[in-house]
Amino acid sequence: MTEAVKRVDQQRHELKALRYLLDSLPDCRTSVRPFPSRDDFQILDCQQIYDAMMRAITQADAIAAIRALDLESTEIESFLSLGGKHYYTYPALVVERGKQFRNRALEIVD
């Protein structure tokens, strides 16, 4: 049976995971387990933010790269103004949901 998640809820969860990772860049690449892959993110804006972060060497580089993005449904300055330290559970949630999406156990609805 396939469960459904609203697009807005999925985006909110993915952005919280990304914000947590951004707060702990570059150390998050080795300290966060499980570490989400690009395929775990279902929302295009979030994939673009993830790509910008993973290409960056430092947190400042990542922030500059994110600011340069032209995103469709994410307000970049609002995303950057969030504090991510309380979102430590969200990377694992994104990984788990990514598996569910790939196994077609979960789908996004508008």
Short mmCIF file of C-alpha atoms in Angstrom, two decimals:
data_model
loop_
_atom_site.label_atom_id
_atom_site.label_comp_id
_atom_site.label_asym_id
_atom_site.label_seq_id
_atom_site.Cartn_x
_atom_site.Cartn_y
_atom_site.Cartn_z
CA MET A 1 0.00 0.00 0.00
CA THR A 2 1.32 3.42 -0.97
CA GLU A 3 1.14 6.22 1.57
CA ALA A 4 0.95 9.87 0.58
CA VAL A 5 2.77 12.92 1.86
CA LYS A 6 1.89 16.47 0.91
CA ARG A 7 4.51 18.26 -1.20
CA VAL A 8 4.67 21.14 1.29
CA ASP A 9 5.36 18.73 4.17
CA GLN A 10 8.05 16.90 2.22
CA GLN A 11 9.68 20.19 1.28
CA ARG A 12 9.61 21.37 4.89
CA HIS A 13 11.30 18.16 6.08
CA GLU A 14 13.93 18.30 3.36
CA LEU A 15 14.71 21.97 4.04
CA LYS A 16 15.13 21.26 7.75
CA ALA A 17 17.56 18.43 6.94
CA LEU A 18 19.49 20.72 4.61
CA ARG A 19 19.55 23.50 7.18
CA TYR A 20 20.98 21.13 9.78
CA LEU A 21 23.65 19.96 7.34
CA LEU A 22 24.50 23.54 6.38
CA ASP A 23 24.98 24.49 10.03
CA SER A 24 27.54 21.74 10.46
CA LEU A 25 29.40 22.02 7.15
CA PRO A 26 31.99 20.73 6.36
CA ASP A 27 32.04 18.29 9.32
CA CYS A 28 28.58 16.92 8.56
CA ARG A 29 29.97 14.88 5.68
CA THR A 30 31.69 12.59 8.16
CA SER A 31 29.70 13.11 11.36
CA VAL A 32 26.07 12.74 10.24
CA ARG A 33 24.93 9.15 9.88
CA PRO A 34 23.01 8.19 7.93
CA PHE A 35 24.07 10.94 5.55
CA PRO A 36 21.43 11.70 2.91
CA SER A 37 22.29 11.31 -0.75
CA ARG A 38 20.95 13.53 -3.50
CA ASP A 39 18.49 10.77 -4.43
CA ASP A 40 16.91 10.99 -0.98
CA PHE A 41 15.66 14.51 -1.77
CA GLN A 42 12.43 14.57 -3.79
CA ILE A 43 11.94 18.33 -4.17
CA LEU A 44 13.90 19.95 -7.02
CA ASP A 45 14.75 23.08 -5.02
CA CYS A 46 16.16 20.88 -2.26
CA GLN A 47 18.22 18.88 -4.74
CA GLN A 48 19.70 22.13 -6.03
CA ILE A 49 20.53 23.31 -2.51
CA TYR A 50 22.07 19.91 -1.75
CA ASP A 51 24.20 20.09 -4.90
CA ALA A 52 25.42 23.58 -3.99
CA MET A 53 26.31 22.43 -0.49
CA MET A 54 28.13 19.32 -1.61
CA ARG A 55 30.27 21.27 -4.10
CA ALA A 56 31.27 23.76 -1.41
CA ILE A 57 34.40 23.39 0.67
CA THR A 58 33.33 25.68 3.51
CA GLN A 59 30.06 26.80 4.99
CA ALA A 60 30.64 30.31 3.61
CA ASP A 61 31.15 28.86 0.13
CA ALA A 62 27.91 26.89 0.49
CA ILE A 63 25.95 29.95 1.59
CA ALA A 64 27.27 31.97 -1.35
CA ALA A 65 26.38 29.15 -3.76
CA ILE A 66 22.88 28.83 -2.29
CA ARG A 67 22.31 32.59 -2.55
CA ALA A 68 23.21 32.39 -6.26
CA LEU A 69 20.50 29.78 -6.94
CA ASP A 70 17.29 30.68 -8.76
CA LEU A 71 14.79 28.47 -6.95
CA GLU A 72 11.15 28.07 -7.84
CA SER A 73 9.43 27.55 -4.50
CA THR A 74 12.01 28.22 -1.80
CA GLU A 75 12.71 31.66 -0.40
CA ILE A 76 16.49 31.50 -0.01
CA GLU A 77 16.95 34.22 2.61
CA SER A 78 14.25 32.65 4.80
CA PHE A 79 16.01 29.28 4.49
CA LEU A 80 19.36 30.83 5.39
CA SER A 81 17.92 32.75 8.34
CA LEU A 82 16.79 29.55 10.06
CA GLY A 83 18.96 28.00 12.72
CA GLY A 84 19.49 24.33 12.02
CA LYS A 85 20.89 22.95 15.27
CA HIS A 86 17.52 21.58 16.43
CA TYR A 87 16.90 19.73 13.16
CA TYR A 88 19.32 16.87 13.87
CA THR A 89 16.69 14.17 13.28
CA TYR A 90 15.76 15.36 9.79
CA PRO A 91 18.70 13.94 7.78
CA ALA A 92 17.76 10.42 8.91
CA LEU A 93 14.09 11.12 8.12
CA VAL A 94 15.04 12.21 4.58
CA VAL A 95 17.11 9.04 4.12
CA GLU A 96 14.24 6.84 5.33
CA ARG A 97 11.68 8.61 3.18
CA GLY A 98 14.03 8.44 0.21
CA LYS A 99 14.00 4.65 0.52
CA GLN A 100 10.21 4.68 0.74
CA PHE A 101 9.91 6.83 -2.39
CA ARG A 102 12.27 4.56 -4.33
CA ASN A 103 10.31 1.49 -3.18
CA ARG A 104 7.07 3.24 -4.15
CA ALA A 105 5.76 2.94 -0.60
CA LEU A 106 5.39 6.72 -0.40
CA GLU A 107 4.30 9.31 -2.94
CA ILE A 108 3.99 13.08 -3.02
CA VAL A 109 0.58 14.63 -3.49
CA ASP A 110 -0.22 18.29 -4.04
#
